[in-house]
Short mmCIF file of C-alpha atoms and ligand atoms in Angstrom, two decimals:
data_model
loop_
_atom_site.label_atom_id
_atom_site.label_comp_id
_atom_site.label_asym_id
_atom_site.label_seq_id
_atom_site.Cartn_x
_atom_site.Cartn_y
_atom_site.Cartn_z
CA MET A 1 16.26 -31.16 -44.72
CA THR A 2 19.69 -32.26 -43.41
CA ILE A 3 21.43 -30.54 -40.52
CA GLY A 4 25.22 -30.50 -40.25
CA ILE A 5 26.66 -29.60 -36.84
CA LEU A 6 30.35 -28.66 -36.70
CA GLY A 7 32.06 -29.53 -33.39
CA THR A 8 31.52 -32.25 -30.82
CA GLY A 9 30.93 -30.28 -27.60
CA ALA A 10 27.98 -29.80 -25.25
CA MET A 11 25.83 -27.80 -27.70
CA THR A 12 26.32 -30.35 -30.48
CA VAL A 13 25.20 -33.16 -28.20
CA ALA A 14 22.23 -31.24 -26.78
CA LEU A 15 20.93 -29.80 -30.06
CA GLY A 16 21.85 -32.85 -32.14
CA ARG A 17 19.92 -35.15 -29.84
CA ARG A 18 16.82 -32.92 -29.95
CA PHE A 19 16.95 -32.69 -33.76
CA VAL A 20 17.32 -36.47 -34.10
CA GLU A 21 14.43 -37.05 -31.69
CA THR A 22 12.23 -34.83 -33.85
CA GLY A 23 13.01 -36.76 -37.02
CA HIS A 24 15.72 -34.62 -38.61
CA GLU A 25 18.72 -36.09 -40.40
CA VAL A 26 21.79 -34.91 -38.52
CA VAL A 27 25.44 -35.19 -39.55
CA ILE A 28 28.22 -34.32 -37.08
CA GLY A 29 31.48 -32.73 -38.27
CA SER A 30 34.78 -32.66 -36.41
CA ARG A 31 38.50 -32.10 -36.84
CA ASP A 32 38.62 -35.80 -35.96
CA PRO A 33 36.00 -37.81 -37.90
CA GLN A 34 36.36 -40.68 -35.41
CA ARG A 35 35.24 -38.37 -32.60
CA ALA A 36 32.39 -37.18 -34.83
CA ARG A 37 31.31 -40.80 -35.42
CA ALA A 38 31.37 -41.54 -31.68
CA VAL A 39 29.14 -38.53 -30.95
CA ALA A 40 26.85 -39.40 -33.87
CA LEU A 41 26.48 -42.93 -32.55
CA ALA A 42 25.75 -41.68 -29.03
CA ILE A 43 22.90 -39.42 -30.14
CA GLY A 44 21.54 -41.49 -33.02
CA ALA A 45 22.72 -39.09 -35.75
CA ALA A 46 23.09 -40.31 -39.33
CA ASP A 47 26.89 -39.98 -39.54
CA GLY A 48 30.09 -38.46 -38.20
CA VAL A 49 32.41 -36.95 -40.78
CA ASP A 50 34.97 -34.18 -41.26
CA HIS A 51 33.92 -30.52 -41.21
CA ARG A 52 33.85 -30.15 -44.99
CA ALA A 53 31.47 -33.07 -45.48
CA ALA A 54 29.17 -31.88 -42.67
CA ALA A 55 29.13 -28.38 -44.21
CA ARG A 56 27.32 -29.80 -47.28
CA ALA A 57 24.09 -30.14 -45.25
CA ASP A 58 21.10 -27.86 -45.96
CA ILE A 59 21.53 -26.16 -42.59
CA VAL A 60 24.99 -25.88 -41.04
CA ILE A 61 25.37 -25.09 -37.35
CA VAL A 62 28.77 -23.83 -36.20
CA ALA A 63 29.21 -25.24 -32.69
CA VAL A 64 32.98 -25.18 -32.40
CA GLN A 65 34.82 -23.23 -29.73
CA ASP A 66 34.12 -19.59 -30.56
CA SER A 67 37.82 -18.68 -30.94
CA ALA A 68 38.13 -21.25 -33.75
CA ALA A 69 34.86 -20.45 -35.53
CA LEU A 70 35.94 -17.71 -37.93
CA GLU A 71 38.97 -19.55 -39.27
CA LEU A 72 36.90 -22.69 -39.81
CA VAL A 73 34.08 -20.85 -41.58
CA GLY A 74 36.60 -18.97 -43.74
CA ALA A 75 38.19 -22.27 -44.80
CA LEU A 76 34.76 -23.68 -45.72
CA ALA A 77 33.46 -20.51 -47.40
CA ALA A 78 33.10 -22.02 -50.88
CA VAL A 79 31.02 -24.95 -49.55
CA LEU A 80 28.88 -22.70 -47.34
CA ARG A 81 27.78 -20.32 -50.11
CA GLY A 82 23.95 -20.30 -50.32
CA ARG A 83 23.49 -22.46 -47.21
CA VAL A 84 21.76 -21.49 -43.98
CA LEU A 85 24.62 -21.00 -41.52
CA VAL A 86 23.75 -20.84 -37.83
CA ASP A 87 26.16 -19.21 -35.41
CA LEU A 88 25.61 -20.02 -31.73
CA GLY A 89 29.03 -18.89 -30.54
CA ASN A 90 29.81 -16.50 -27.72
CA PRO A 91 33.11 -14.61 -28.07
CA ILE A 92 33.48 -14.09 -24.34
CA ASP A 93 36.32 -14.86 -21.95
CA PRO A 94 36.88 -14.98 -18.21
CA PRO A 95 37.05 -13.23 -15.87
CA HIS A 96 34.12 -10.92 -16.75
CA PHE A 97 32.72 -12.45 -19.97
CA GLU A 98 32.44 -9.20 -21.93
CA SER A 99 32.53 -9.46 -25.73
CA ARG A 100 36.03 -9.95 -27.11
CA TYR A 101 34.95 -7.60 -29.92
CA GLY A 102 33.87 -4.71 -27.69
CA ALA A 103 31.38 -2.46 -29.45
CA GLY A 104 32.54 -3.72 -32.87
CA PRO A 105 30.87 -6.26 -35.17
CA SER A 106 29.69 -9.49 -33.53
CA LEU A 107 31.00 -12.99 -34.17
CA ALA A 108 27.94 -13.61 -36.37
CA GLU A 109 28.60 -10.48 -38.46
CA ARG A 110 32.25 -11.49 -38.83
CA MET A 111 31.09 -14.95 -39.89
CA ALA A 112 28.97 -13.40 -42.64
CA GLU A 113 32.10 -11.58 -43.87
CA ALA A 114 34.24 -14.71 -43.66
CA ALA A 115 31.73 -16.73 -45.73
CA PRO A 116 30.26 -14.46 -48.41
CA GLY A 117 26.91 -15.72 -49.69
CA ALA A 118 26.22 -17.86 -46.61
CA ARG A 119 22.80 -17.10 -45.08
CA VAL A 120 23.96 -16.37 -41.54
CA VAL A 121 21.52 -16.63 -38.64
CA LYS A 122 22.39 -16.04 -34.99
CA ALA A 123 20.45 -18.40 -32.73
CA PHE A 124 20.71 -20.60 -29.63
CA ASN A 125 23.64 -18.63 -28.14
CA THR A 126 21.70 -17.51 -25.04
CA VAL A 127 20.47 -21.00 -24.12
CA TYR A 128 22.51 -23.30 -21.92
CA ALA A 129 23.00 -26.82 -23.31
CA GLU A 130 21.64 -28.33 -20.09
CA LEU A 131 18.27 -26.68 -20.66
CA LEU A 132 18.03 -28.11 -24.17
CA GLU A 133 19.05 -31.54 -22.85
CA ALA A 134 16.34 -31.26 -20.18
CA GLY A 135 13.71 -30.48 -22.82
CA ARG A 136 12.86 -27.09 -21.31
CA PRO A 137 10.62 -25.04 -23.67
CA VAL A 138 12.92 -22.01 -23.57
CA GLN A 139 12.81 -18.91 -25.75
CA VAL A 140 15.42 -18.89 -28.54
CA PHE A 141 16.37 -15.52 -30.02
CA VAL A 142 16.86 -15.52 -33.79
CA ALA A 143 18.60 -12.69 -35.70
CA SER A 144 19.42 -12.45 -39.42
CA ASP A 145 19.35 -10.16 -42.44
CA ASP A 146 17.87 -13.06 -44.43
CA ASP A 147 14.20 -13.45 -43.47
CA ALA A 148 13.74 -16.77 -45.25
CA ALA A 149 16.78 -18.24 -43.48
CA LYS A 150 15.45 -16.89 -40.20
CA ASP A 151 12.14 -18.68 -40.86
CA VAL A 152 13.96 -21.96 -41.49
CA VAL A 153 15.80 -21.70 -38.16
CA ALA A 154 12.63 -20.59 -36.34
CA GLY A 155 10.98 -23.75 -37.70
CA LEU A 156 13.76 -25.87 -36.22
CA VAL A 157 13.35 -24.11 -32.86
CA THR A 158 9.62 -24.82 -32.89
CA ALA A 159 10.21 -28.44 -33.93
CA ILE A 160 12.29 -29.12 -30.80
CA GLY A 161 9.59 -27.63 -28.56
CA CYS A 162 11.19 -24.23 -27.92
CA GLU A 163 9.84 -20.75 -28.69
CA PRO A 164 11.54 -18.80 -31.50
CA PHE A 165 11.68 -15.04 -30.91
CA ASP A 166 12.59 -12.90 -33.93
CA VAL A 167 14.82 -10.11 -32.59
CA GLY A 168 15.53 -8.54 -36.00
CA PRO A 169 18.58 -8.09 -38.23
CA LEU A 170 22.00 -9.68 -37.81
CA ARG A 171 23.42 -6.56 -36.12
CA VAL A 172 21.25 -7.44 -33.08
CA SER A 173 23.58 -10.42 -32.56
CA ARG A 174 25.92 -7.91 -30.86
CA HIS A 175 23.35 -7.62 -28.09
CA LEU A 176 22.75 -11.38 -28.03
CA GLU A 177 26.46 -12.07 -27.55
CA ARG A 178 26.64 -9.55 -24.70
CA LEU A 179 23.49 -11.07 -23.20
CA ALA A 180 25.17 -14.48 -23.17
CA GLY A 181 28.16 -12.86 -21.44
CA PHE A 182 25.81 -11.60 -18.74
CA GLU A 183 24.30 -15.09 -18.35
CA VAL A 184 27.68 -16.80 -18.07
CA ASP A 185 28.88 -14.19 -15.57
CA LEU A 186 25.81 -14.93 -13.42
CA VAL A 187 26.29 -18.68 -13.63
CA GLU A 188 30.01 -18.46 -12.87
CA ARG A 189 29.14 -16.53 -9.70
CA GLY A 190 26.76 -19.28 -8.67
CA TYR A 191 23.42 -17.56 -9.34
CA ALA A 192 21.97 -20.47 -11.30
CA GLY A 193 22.98 -23.79 -12.77
CA ALA A 194 21.95 -22.76 -16.27
CA THR A 195 20.22 -19.79 -17.86
CA ALA A 196 18.16 -18.72 -20.85
CA ALA A 197 17.02 -15.09 -20.91
CA GLN A 198 13.39 -14.45 -21.83
CA ILE A 199 11.57 -11.44 -23.30
CA VAL A 200 7.90 -10.80 -22.60
CA ASP A 201 6.27 -9.05 -25.56
CA LEU A 202 3.20 -7.25 -24.18
CA ARG A 203 1.71 -6.84 -27.67
CA ARG A 204 1.01 -10.59 -27.84
N1 LIG B 1 27.79 -25.00 -23.63
C1 LIG B 1 26.72 -24.22 -23.63
O1 LIG B 1 25.79 -24.36 -22.80
C2 LIG B 1 26.60 -23.13 -24.66
C3 LIG B 1 25.40 -22.43 -24.76
C4 LIG B 1 25.23 -21.46 -25.74
C5 LIG B 1 26.28 -21.20 -26.61
N2 LIG B 1 27.46 -21.86 -26.46
C6 LIG B 1 28.53 -21.54 -27.42
O2 LIG B 1 28.59 -22.63 -28.32
C7 LIG B 1 29.92 -22.81 -28.79
C8 LIG B 1 30.30 -24.26 -28.56
O3 LIG B 1 30.31 -24.49 -27.16
P1 LIG B 1 30.29 -25.95 -26.52
O4 LIG B 1 30.16 -25.76 -25.06
O5 LIG B 1 29.29 -26.80 -27.23
O6 LIG B 1 31.68 -26.61 -26.86
P2 LIG B 1 33.21 -26.14 -26.76
O7 LIG B 1 33.80 -26.73 -25.54
O8 LIG B 1 33.36 -24.69 -26.95
O9 LIG B 1 33.85 -26.92 -27.99
C9 LIG B 1 33.10 -27.30 -29.11
C10 LIG B 1 34.00 -28.01 -30.11
O10 LIG B 1 34.92 -27.09 -30.68
C11 LIG B 1 35.99 -27.85 -31.24
N3 LIG B 1 37.23 -27.16 -30.86
C12 LIG B 1 37.68 -26.95 -29.61
N4 LIG B 1 38.86 -26.27 -29.65
C13 LIG B 1 39.13 -26.06 -30.96
C14 LIG B 1 40.19 -25.43 -31.67
N5 LIG B 1 41.20 -24.84 -31.01
N6 LIG B 1 40.12 -25.40 -33.02
C15 LIG B 1 39.08 -25.98 -33.69
N7 LIG B 1 38.05 -26.59 -33.07
C16 LIG B 1 38.08 -26.63 -31.74
C17 LIG B 1 35.91 -29.27 -30.65
O11 LIG B 1 35.38 -30.12 -31.64
P3 LIG B 1 36.30 -31.16 -32.46
O12 LIG B 1 37.58 -31.33 -31.67
O13 LIG B 1 35.49 -32.40 -32.49
O14 LIG B 1 36.52 -30.57 -33.80
C18 LIG B 1 34.88 -29.11 -29.55
O15 LIG B 1 34.13 -30.25 -29.33
C19 LIG B 1 30.80 -21.80 -28.02
O16 LIG B 1 31.02 -20.66 -28.79
C20 LIG B 1 29.93 -21.43 -26.83
O17 LIG B 1 30.16 -20.10 -26.41
C21 LIG B 1 27.65 -22.84 -25.53
#
């Protein structure tokens, strides 16, 4: 199963490296294929290409700056139809890191609208890249209306040594994006170097 990661920032490097280490074929996509190739080379990924080519992977992870994510996904909608599309973006801005969308639909829900037929899963947005880089076995919340797609992403989470936690349908991504805002607000005020919220399920 190939994984395409769009963007060349901290999350691409952290997740891409973990996926490569666990034997997955990873392709990096960028506005600048040369930058994608440099990142691919640095982490041992199969190739660095433009966004459209990377979006032909079995699983496509959108790891571009959140403000650019919807336009990019809209432009790639035809390619993304039927693919598992992972949104890890956080539509939050300084100074207080509340959701840019208020109580309205989340970035993930808007992504599902922008790319009809894509199997959108929200995941990884509450985990700091540094924790993934450090190999910490953190909990990763996974939300989607597509249970099979959610299982695929949960499998990836398990493969990199983290703990998938199914939080329910895609609408729950509204909470996940606000939770990330809370984490970033804490970090920006010096509470911790990096965060990943955890839920203890007493039924287990
Ligand atoms: N950093 C973390 O610890 C962390 C943790 C959880 C979630 N997130 C979320 O993950 C997403 C990616 O964050 P990140 O920290 O990895 O990287 P980032 O600094 O947000 O940028 C990621 C990539 O987005 C592309 N990009 C930047 N500005 C753009 C623009 N105006 N138009 C189109 N593409 C643009 C760039 O890739 P190219 O120039 O190569 O195309 C860049 O490498 C964000 O939504 C963030 O909230 C981050």
